Amino acid sequence: MAEANIMVAEDQFSCPVCLEILKDPVTTACGHSYCMGCIKNCWDQTDHTGVYSCPQCRETFTPRPVLRRNTVLTEVVEKLKKTRCKPPPVQTYAGPGDVPCDFCTGRKFKAVKSCLTCLASYCETHVKPHYEGAAFKGHKPINAIGNLEQKLCAEHQKVLDVYCRRDQKCICVLCTVKEHKSHATVSAEKERTGKQKQLGETQTEIQQRIQERLKETEELKQAVESLKRSACIEIKESEKIFTELIRSIEKIHTEVIELIGANEKAAVNEAEGRMKKLEQEIAELRRRNAELKQLSKTEDHIHFLQNFQSLCAPPEAGDLPSVTFNTDISFGAVRKAVSEIKDHIEDFCKGGLSKITKTVNEIAVYTLGSRSSDRRLKVNEVAVYSMQAPEPRNRAEFIKYSCQLTLDPNTAYRKLCLSEGNRKVECRSETQPYPDHPERFDSWAQVLCREGLSGTRCYWEIEWSGRGANIGVTYKGISREGRGHSCALGRNDKSWSLFCSGSSYTAWHNNNHTIITDPRSPRIGVYLDFNAGILSFYGVSDTMTLLHRFQTTFTEPLYPGLGLYWGYDFPGFRVWSYDSTVTICQLN
């Protein structure tokens, strides 16, 4: 009882500002008491207004009152501190999220125990009778919990202390008389004991699975590290081999150049030697011709006859053989032979690369087999993760991964009309006679394809016209009801899209967007590499222009989807564009 009186006294001598026992107490003219420091701080904040008020009754004072220590109150507070049994820090007041004591008056302490018999919660002080009083001998306090009214039967307002095994729910004693009369019932404590054992078994199984997963994780880490080391070694060795191959080709290149140069030099030297001899012979013949010309003009008959014999003798024939000159000299045959070697090497390399690619792709990091203890894995389900082939570089290579897609009428918004074998969609003013279906979009002008894509590479092309179109992919769990972002392609974490308009493109995911200013393309190519986590959008014309690429990790099958342009004319009025059409192109 003394403890309760002291708690009341402490509450009466607490500062209304800091809620602690008064320090240097002062009393305002209105009769309320505060710590001197607390009231000074309050009034310091209103100095700019010149009006000062009591934090409790709001009575105002002008000018600012002069504060003096209340000596009588100070003495009372000091005596209270000396006579109290326990210091305040033993208990803490209930804050947000705490369970308050049901028996504290004024500001409540934090409850430490709750009694399911009393349906009340108690602080350290008020819970003591439950441990000491004979009247509470059958009560079993538990750690403090909130919402004790939920432990009462809604119909009979009795404690839920019985468990119905047939309906698998907690009931009160009165429920066993009527509603659950013939049902198998036990006490909540007994049922808890049985389920506690089951809980322990489940915990054991979970711990076992955790250990198995940890072991698998460690093995996978080791496999990845081994793969990295092996790949690094093979890259270095391959680089060494290719370097030697390049050197061999460079050596052949050098030898061919030197061979052509040597033949050129030999032929030129021989031709230049022959030209020199011909020039010498020409000079000698010109000299003889000049002497004969001079002899023919002389008037001295004796001189003419004496030199005639020597000058008119036939000139000695040169020792140069007759030559047939080739005026169309070419090393085209050499170039042809080199070109044949190039073609042979390229063909050989292509075949070798195909063989190497097949060998590399057969290298698996790990294989998933069935687990009898894990019901979530299908029996004999196998997943092999291998190194991927290079990404396509041109449209012909992309088309190798083309897939057949058809639009699903069960998902189409009711004003979307499908045609051309469910490959074309356009918006109509009249509502289409689609039956009710849980997968139908009820507010967004969107439609999904039937086919779910996963574990492979896929490529498809979309043609669009009009004001705009939204092209994307989504998990099947995307919402279908309402106008919120949870339903719109690209506006949530379940979908990715490219919105096409007349002036630009916008890539969307999880309501984040990237604006792309490439020229308008009426045909969009979509490339999906599920295992690599790549989703790319291309503008398709004579060339492939990359518009945007998403790089992520896909965890579920993806369903291609289409949306038509929409907007708002006035708040609350949705405006549809009936000139927009979108078509899935036939690529095969």
XYZ file of C-alpha atoms in Angstrom:
588
model
C 0.000 0.000 0.000
C 2.879 2.318 0.808
C 4.309 1.662 -2.656
C 1.003 2.722 -4.257
C 0.914 5.918 -2.177
C 4.444 6.765 -3.188
C 3.608 6.229 -6.885
C 0.632 8.591 -6.554
C 2.844 11.160 -4.833
C 5.486 10.896 -7.564
C 2.825 11.393 -10.215
C 1.567 14.514 -8.417
C 5.070 15.998 -8.210
C 6.045 15.295 -11.835
C 6.853 18.079 -14.304
C 4.123 18.228 -17.034
C 6.836 18.978 -19.613
C 9.541 16.333 -19.017
C 7.279 13.979 -16.976
C 10.062 13.483 -14.416
C 10.227 14.434 -10.698
C 10.480 18.231 -10.428
C 13.983 19.718 -10.511
C 14.346 23.256 -9.074
C 10.523 23.583 -9.037
C 8.924 26.929 -9.873
C 5.220 27.858 -9.770
C 3.535 30.161 -12.278
C 0.856 32.717 -11.387
C -1.832 30.267 -12.519
C -0.705 27.751 -9.870
C 1.043 25.116 -12.017
C 4.530 23.887 -11.190
C 7.402 23.053 -13.545
C 11.100 22.376 -13.559
C 12.789 25.746 -13.877
C 14.770 24.578 -16.919
C 11.690 23.138 -18.683
C 9.509 26.285 -18.385
C 12.455 28.520 -19.359
C 12.983 26.490 -22.539
C 9.272 26.711 -23.391
C 9.182 30.486 -22.970
C 12.504 31.008 -24.776
C 10.835 29.622 -27.899
C 8.086 32.290 -27.776
C 10.332 35.294 -27.030
C 9.724 36.617 -30.563
C 5.979 36.952 -29.889
C 6.218 38.629 -26.485
C 3.358 36.464 -25.181
C 4.046 33.670 -22.670
C 1.552 30.950 -21.690
C 1.220 28.088 -19.226
C 1.735 24.769 -21.063
C -1.132 23.221 -19.043
C -3.953 25.783 -18.817
C -2.722 28.117 -21.610
C -3.143 31.242 -19.441
C -1.013 34.003 -20.999
C 1.349 36.457 -19.331
C 2.746 39.764 -20.527
C 5.512 40.670 -19.877
C 7.504 37.490 -19.247
C 7.158 36.512 -15.576
C 10.239 36.415 -13.374
C 10.671 32.825 -12.164
C 11.701 32.113 -8.586
C 12.379 28.769 -6.974
C 9.477 27.367 -4.910
C 11.345 26.512 -1.684
C 8.425 24.696 -0.044
C 7.866 22.476 -3.044
C 11.601 21.849 -3.296
C 11.677 20.512 0.261
C 8.659 18.239 -0.371
C 10.262 16.819 -3.524
C 13.537 16.158 -1.698
C 11.721 14.297 1.093
C 9.794 12.286 -1.512
C 13.049 11.204 -3.153
C 14.462 10.044 0.171
C 11.360 8.089 1.296
C 10.313 6.313 -1.899
C 10.900 2.541 -1.964
C 12.087 2.070 -5.530
C 13.620 4.478 -8.007
C 11.603 5.265 -11.174
C 14.070 3.606 -13.579
C 12.908 0.145 -12.377
C 9.851 0.503 -14.621
C 9.334 2.308 -17.895
C 6.238 4.001 -19.149
C 4.303 2.342 -21.972
C 5.172 3.780 -25.357
C 3.941 3.169 -28.904
C 3.752 -0.569 -29.553
C 3.979 -1.472 -25.836
C 1.220 -3.135 -23.813
C 0.122 -0.758 -21.004
C -0.674 -1.913 -17.474
C -4.466 -2.118 -16.965
C -4.221 -1.211 -13.262
C -1.972 1.870 -13.374
C -3.738 5.210 -12.929
C -2.621 8.340 -14.735
C 0.320 7.638 -16.989
C 0.603 3.852 -17.344
C 3.703 1.738 -16.951
C 4.687 -0.880 -19.506
C 3.061 -4.269 -18.782
C 5.390 -7.239 -18.341
C 2.785 -10.005 -17.855
C -0.737 -10.793 -19.069
C -3.212 -13.144 -17.380
C -5.499 -15.147 -19.640
C -7.785 -15.845 -16.663
C -8.188 -12.188 -15.694
C -7.839 -11.008 -19.295
C -5.695 -8.142 -18.029
C -2.067 -7.006 -18.288
C 0.129 -5.953 -15.375
C 3.296 -3.964 -14.734
C 6.056 -5.177 -12.388
C 4.252 -3.759 -9.362
C 0.708 -4.874 -10.076
C 1.599 -8.407 -11.166
C 3.009 -9.322 -7.720
C -0.351 -10.502 -6.282
C -0.444 -13.197 -9.000
C 2.694 -14.706 -7.496
C 1.937 -14.055 -3.826
C -1.875 -14.090 -3.341
C -3.761 -17.348 -2.789
C -6.720 -16.065 -4.835
C -4.554 -16.106 -7.990
C -3.117 -19.586 -7.405
C -4.743 -21.075 -10.542
C -3.711 -18.174 -12.762
C -0.755 -18.528 -15.133
C 0.684 -15.191 -16.227
C 2.410 -15.119 -19.601
C 4.599 -12.515 -21.279
C 2.595 -9.391 -21.972
C 0.402 -9.557 -25.086
C -2.103 -7.102 -26.530
C -5.675 -7.528 -27.749
C -6.738 -9.805 -24.916
C -10.344 -9.443 -26.060
C -9.419 -11.742 -28.945
C -8.957 -14.516 -26.354
C -12.687 -14.341 -25.543
C -15.449 -16.245 -27.330
C -17.336 -13.707 -29.439
C -20.674 -15.383 -28.689
C -20.389 -16.284 -24.993
C -17.699 -13.834 -23.797
C -15.870 -16.702 -22.110
C -12.168 -17.510 -22.261
C -11.154 -19.638 -25.274
C -9.613 -22.547 -23.369
C -10.944 -25.504 -25.402
C -9.833 -26.709 -28.855
C -12.207 -28.357 -31.360
C -10.212 -30.853 -33.411
C -12.991 -31.293 -35.977
C -13.262 -27.571 -36.830
C -9.628 -26.879 -35.872
C -10.445 -23.772 -33.859
C -10.368 -22.507 -30.271
C -13.746 -22.394 -28.444
C -15.030 -21.784 -24.915
C -16.626 -24.261 -22.518
C -20.160 -23.140 -23.452
C -19.453 -23.829 -27.128
C -19.022 -27.520 -26.316
C -22.639 -27.682 -25.114
C -24.316 -26.680 -28.391
C -22.384 -25.883 -31.570
C -19.564 -28.344 -30.884
C -21.489 -30.856 -28.743
C -20.593 -34.004 -30.681
C -17.153 -32.811 -31.784
C -13.854 -34.117 -30.473
C -12.562 -31.451 -28.091
C -9.587 -31.198 -25.765
C -8.160 -28.498 -23.574
C -6.148 -25.830 -25.359
C -3.161 -26.767 -23.201
C -3.319 -30.428 -24.231
C -3.701 -29.574 -27.908
C -0.799 -27.167 -27.617
C 1.327 -29.976 -26.144
C 0.597 -32.216 -29.125
C 1.118 -29.492 -31.679
C 4.256 -28.365 -29.868
C 5.722 -31.787 -30.641
C 4.636 -31.429 -34.273
C 6.147 -27.939 -34.296
C 9.409 -29.393 -33.020
C 9.402 -31.978 -35.813
C 8.743 -29.247 -38.382
C 11.564 -27.164 -36.919
C 13.869 -30.178 -37.096
C 12.912 -30.728 -40.741
C 13.464 -27.039 -41.522
C 16.850 -27.089 -39.797
C 17.748 -30.185 -41.791
C 16.725 -28.452 -45.013
C 18.721 -25.387 -44.018
C 21.806 -27.568 -43.533
C 21.180 -29.272 -46.876
C 20.785 -25.920 -48.625
C 23.910 -24.577 -46.923
C 25.814 -27.637 -48.064
C 24.497 -27.236 -51.615
C 25.350 -23.543 -51.526
C 28.913 -24.331 -50.452
C 29.224 -27.023 -53.125
C 27.870 -24.603 -55.713
C 30.366 -21.941 -54.599
C 33.177 -24.443 -54.951
C 31.881 -25.508 -58.370
C 31.705 -21.874 -59.502
C 35.226 -21.195 -58.214
C 36.468 -24.326 -59.967
C 34.703 -23.221 -63.143
C 36.274 -19.773 -62.908
C 39.746 -21.226 -62.396
C 39.276 -23.702 -65.243
C 37.871 -21.003 -67.549
C 40.803 -18.695 -66.723
C 43.328 -21.458 -67.494
C 41.567 -22.414 -70.728
C 41.350 -18.794 -71.844
C 45.097 -18.364 -71.314
C 45.886 -21.635 -73.088
C 43.504 -20.808 -75.928
C 45.086 -17.376 -76.274
C 48.489 -19.069 -76.470
C 47.287 -21.480 -79.172
C 45.556 -18.730 -81.156
C 48.670 -16.567 -80.829
C 50.746 -19.380 -82.314
C 48.153 -19.853 -85.057
C 48.232 -16.139 -85.838
C 52.037 -16.245 -85.915
C 51.904 -19.190 -88.351
C 49.522 -17.266 -90.598
C 51.723 -14.169 -90.322
C 54.746 -16.317 -91.204
C 52.966 -17.657 -94.302
C 51.957 -14.090 -95.095
C 55.578 -12.961 -94.840
C 56.854 -15.881 -96.944
C 54.300 -15.210 -99.694
C 55.232 -11.522 -99.773
C 58.950 -12.390 -99.827
C 58.374 -15.005 -102.567
C 56.524 -12.527 -104.756
C 59.201 -9.906 -104.034
C 62.055 -12.317 -104.839
C 60.464 -13.338 -108.137
C 59.837 -9.713 -108.940
C 63.457 -8.803 -108.161
C 64.895 -11.699 -110.218
C 62.722 -10.896 -113.212
C 63.522 -7.187 -112.996
C 67.289 -7.840 -112.678
C 67.231 -10.158 -115.714
C 65.230 -7.648 -117.744
C 67.515 -4.776 -116.747
C 70.635 -6.822 -117.755
C 69.120 -7.576 -121.152
C 68.167 -3.921 -121.632
C 71.762 -2.892 -120.863
C 73.154 -5.288 -123.490
C 70.570 -4.108 -126.006
C 71.514 -0.522 -125.356
C 75.222 -1.352 -125.924
C 74.403 -3.094 -129.224
C 72.256 -0.169 -130.336
C 75.117 2.248 -129.588
C 77.577 0.107 -131.626
C 75.191 -0.101 -134.578
C 74.616 3.638 -134.509
C 78.412 4.209 -134.571
C 78.810 1.880 -137.640
C 75.906 3.600 -139.352
C 77.528 7.021 -138.819
C 80.857 5.782 -140.309
C 79.056 4.303 -143.342
C 77.185 7.542 -143.848
C 80.428 9.500 -143.727
C 82.152 7.035 -146.166
C 79.296 7.353 -148.645
C 79.855 11.110 -148.845
C 83.651 11.072 -149.432
C 85.042 12.078 -152.929
C 88.296 10.183 -152.403
C 87.863 6.987 -154.400
C 90.984 5.413 -152.987
C 89.825 6.066 -149.351
C 86.373 4.704 -150.148
C 87.707 1.441 -151.589
C 90.276 0.942 -148.809
C 87.602 1.214 -146.022
C 84.642 -0.252 -147.833
C 85.550 -3.839 -147.053
C 85.864 -3.344 -143.295
C 82.873 -1.027 -142.862
C 80.424 -2.935 -145.064
C 81.096 -6.322 -143.543
C 77.857 -7.676 -141.889
C 77.782 -6.831 -138.191
C 78.439 -9.666 -135.802
C 75.206 -11.187 -134.469
C 74.731 -10.640 -130.727
C 74.651 -13.537 -128.324
C 71.183 -12.520 -126.961
C 68.517 -15.141 -127.667
C 65.229 -14.121 -129.165
C 62.675 -13.036 -126.615
C 58.850 -12.944 -126.620
C 57.721 -10.193 -124.318
C 54.630 -10.540 -122.013
C 52.985 -7.126 -121.764
C 50.164 -8.315 -119.421
C 52.161 -9.449 -116.402
C 49.972 -10.349 -113.313
C 50.244 -12.293 -110.037
C 46.515 -13.051 -110.107
C 47.178 -16.763 -109.830
C 49.065 -16.132 -106.588
C 46.196 -14.022 -105.258
C 43.766 -16.800 -106.178
C 45.868 -19.366 -104.332
C 46.038 -17.116 -101.242
C 42.260 -16.553 -101.410
C 41.696 -20.307 -101.555
C 43.846 -20.708 -98.438
C 41.768 -17.984 -96.694
C 38.484 -19.695 -97.587
C 39.843 -23.027 -96.431
C 40.980 -21.565 -93.083
C 37.644 -19.782 -92.556
C 35.670 -22.954 -93.279
C 37.942 -24.901 -90.990
C 37.588 -22.267 -88.233
C 33.793 -22.238 -88.536
C 33.666 -25.980 -88.174
C 36.110 -25.829 -85.309
C 34.115 -23.065 -83.586
C 30.920 -25.097 -83.894
C 32.669 -28.077 -82.346
C 34.178 -25.912 -79.593
C 30.792 -24.261 -78.874
C 29.095 -27.646 -78.554
C 31.847 -28.870 -76.220
C 31.673 -25.737 -74.053
C 27.857 -25.829 -73.836
C 28.010 -29.374 -72.502
C 29.940 -28.158 -69.465
C 27.395 -27.972 -66.624
C 27.878 -26.178 -63.344
C 25.361 -28.482 -61.654
C 22.321 -30.669 -62.281
C 19.137 -30.589 -60.201
C 17.679 -33.996 -59.357
C 14.595 -35.008 -57.399
C 14.472 -34.754 -53.601
C 12.087 -37.118 -51.862
C 11.976 -34.727 -48.892
C 11.148 -31.670 -50.993
C 7.640 -31.950 -52.416
C 8.024 -28.703 -54.309
C 10.505 -30.193 -56.797
C 9.129 -32.375 -59.574
C 10.567 -35.882 -59.789
C 13.432 -36.174 -62.296
C 13.342 -32.427 -62.905
C 16.744 -31.493 -64.343
C 18.151 -28.028 -64.976
C 21.581 -27.655 -66.570
C 23.260 -24.256 -66.505
C 25.778 -23.870 -69.278
C 27.769 -21.182 -71.005
C 25.697 -19.348 -73.592
C 26.300 -18.874 -77.303
C 27.038 -15.325 -78.503
C 24.144 -12.882 -78.767
C 22.678 -12.443 -82.271
C 24.254 -9.652 -84.321
C 21.829 -9.173 -87.220
C 18.171 -9.786 -88.026
C 18.871 -13.106 -89.736
C 20.467 -14.415 -86.536
C 17.610 -13.033 -84.390
C 15.001 -14.762 -86.569
C 16.640 -18.115 -85.759
C 15.072 -17.693 -82.291
C 11.629 -16.632 -83.568
C 8.626 -18.050 -81.709
C 4.926 -18.344 -82.562
C 2.686 -16.172 -80.365
C -1.108 -15.796 -80.221
C -3.184 -13.382 -78.156
C -5.382 -14.832 -75.404
C -9.017 -13.575 -75.672
C -9.574 -14.449 -71.991
C -7.195 -11.634 -70.985
C -8.376 -8.970 -73.475
C -10.013 -5.750 -72.251
C -13.649 -5.735 -73.383
C -13.168 -2.940 -75.937
C -10.245 -4.662 -77.661
C -11.082 -6.573 -80.848
C -8.826 -9.481 -81.882
C -8.458 -10.646 -85.502
C -6.121 -12.382 -87.975
C -5.995 -15.564 -85.937
C -5.658 -13.659 -82.643
C -2.500 -11.899 -83.790
C -3.938 -8.416 -84.373
C -5.606 -6.144 -81.796
C -7.391 -2.816 -82.157
C -9.657 -0.693 -79.953
C -13.383 -0.393 -80.668
C -16.025 1.957 -79.263
C -18.449 -0.918 -78.697
C -17.923 -3.520 -75.981
C -16.922 -6.961 -77.277
C -19.008 -9.998 -76.171
C -16.256 -11.653 -74.132
C -17.407 -13.960 -71.300
C -16.425 -13.212 -67.709
C -12.965 -14.482 -66.849
C -10.696 -13.874 -63.825
C -7.669 -13.173 -66.067
C -9.357 -10.366 -68.043
C -8.097 -6.770 -67.674
C -11.141 -4.790 -66.597
C -9.763 -1.235 -66.857
C -6.561 -1.249 -68.940
C -6.631 -1.692 -72.737
C -4.255 -4.649 -72.637
C -4.087 -8.270 -73.751
C -1.563 -11.042 -73.040
C -0.370 -13.949 -75.175
C -1.242 -17.550 -74.391
C 2.385 -18.675 -74.445
C 4.615 -18.445 -71.373
C 8.331 -18.121 -72.216
C 11.113 -19.453 -69.978
C 14.490 -21.196 -70.038
C 15.323 -20.306 -73.641
C 15.915 -17.551 -76.182
C 12.935 -16.085 -78.025
C 12.429 -13.376 -80.616
C 9.283 -11.810 -82.050
C 8.356 -8.667 -83.965
C 5.450 -6.279 -83.483
C 3.993 -3.823 -86.016
C 2.098 -0.861 -84.594
C 0.306 2.185 -85.985
C -1.707 5.099 -84.632
C -1.028 7.287 -81.603
C 0.879 4.710 -79.623
C 1.318 1.163 -78.317
C 2.768 -0.538 -75.235
C 4.864 -3.663 -75.944
C 6.167 -5.792 -73.109
C 6.300 -8.980 -71.055
C 4.908 -9.848 -67.624
C 4.651 -12.559 -65.034
C 1.249 -14.227 -64.964
C 0.558 -12.819 -61.488
C 0.065 -9.244 -62.729
C -3.190 -7.760 -61.365
C -6.191 -7.615 -63.688
C -8.691 -5.500 -61.728
C -8.677 -1.735 -61.260
C -6.898 1.262 -62.721
C -3.826 1.131 -60.489
C -0.238 0.644 -61.599
C -0.330 -2.967 -60.406
C -2.248 -3.797 -63.625
C -0.293 -1.770 -66.195
C 2.550 -3.242 -68.261
C 5.849 -1.787 -67.017
C 4.357 0.079 -64.049
C 5.068 -2.651 -61.457
C 7.768 -5.132 -60.450
C 6.086 -7.957 -62.399
C 6.409 -6.485 -65.900
C 8.719 -4.725 -68.378
C 7.604 -2.712 -71.417
C 8.474 -0.258 -74.189
C 5.844 2.430 -74.825
C 5.943 3.629 -78.453
C 4.566 7.010 -79.493
C 4.964 9.246 -82.499
C 7.829 11.289 -81.056
C 9.755 8.975 -78.713
C 9.933 5.697 -76.817
C 9.739 5.124 -73.063
C 11.094 2.012 -71.331
C 9.171 1.115 -68.155
C 9.730 -1.220 -65.191
C 8.410 -0.951 -61.618
C 7.043 2.514 -62.490
C 10.566 3.766 -63.325
C 11.056 4.976 -66.877
C 13.769 5.892 -69.388
C 12.974 8.173 -72.346
C 14.514 7.195 -75.724
C 14.591 9.697 -78.592
C 15.395 7.405 -81.557
C 13.395 7.918 -84.779
C 9.986 6.251 -84.981
C 10.006 2.660 -86.198
C 6.665 1.008 -87.088
C 8.187 -2.440 -86.416
C 9.686 -3.383 -83.042
C 11.771 -6.503 -82.456
C 11.718 -8.066 -78.985
C 14.574 -10.380 -77.946
C 14.385 -12.409 -74.729
C 17.252 -14.442 -73.271
C 15.517 -15.846 -70.185
C 18.531 -17.574 -68.597
C 20.808 -14.565 -69.112
C 18.131 -12.171 -67.804
C 18.175 -10.035 -70.984
C 15.126 -8.347 -72.531
C 15.954 -6.096 -75.523
C 13.808 -3.936 -77.806
C 14.983 -3.096 -81.344
C 13.809 -0.777 -84.082
C 13.627 -2.999 -87.181
C 14.320 -1.589 -90.668
C 17.250 -2.326 -92.954
C 19.287 -2.637 -89.783
C 18.586 -3.544 -86.144
C 18.711 -0.468 -83.854
C 18.892 -1.241 -80.131
C 16.337 0.991 -78.363
C 16.613 -0.325 -74.802
C 17.886 -3.341 -72.894
C 16.741 -4.602 -69.484
C 19.254 -6.692 -67.531
C 17.719 -8.548 -64.580
C 16.958 -12.031 -63.208
C 13.714 -13.648 -64.324
C 12.136 -16.009 -61.788
C 8.877 -17.011 -63.515
C 7.664 -17.658 -67.077
C 7.084 -14.430 -69.009
C 3.935 -13.727 -71.054
C 4.261 -11.230 -73.929
C 1.634 -8.484 -73.723
C 0.290 -5.585 -75.788
C -1.429 -2.375 -74.773
C -3.041 0.377 -76.841
C -2.625 4.104 -76.311
C -4.893 5.759 -73.769
C -5.026 9.051 -71.930
C -7.211 11.401 -69.898
C -9.100 14.321 -71.446
C -10.515 15.650 -68.190
C -10.002 14.338 -64.649
C -11.848 11.061 -64.376
C -12.621 10.752 -68.115
C -10.545 8.183 -69.985
C -9.968 8.825 -73.692
C -9.226 5.918 -76.042
C -7.467 6.121 -79.379
C -9.466 4.078 -81.876
C -6.883 4.499 -84.646
C -4.194 2.394 -82.936
C -3.556 -1.188 -84.032
C -0.885 -3.669 -82.987
C -0.014 -6.897 -84.818
C 2.268 -9.841 -84.023
C 4.268 -10.427 -87.226
C 4.665 -13.786 -88.955
C 8.410 -14.484 -89.222
C 8.345 -18.040 -90.619
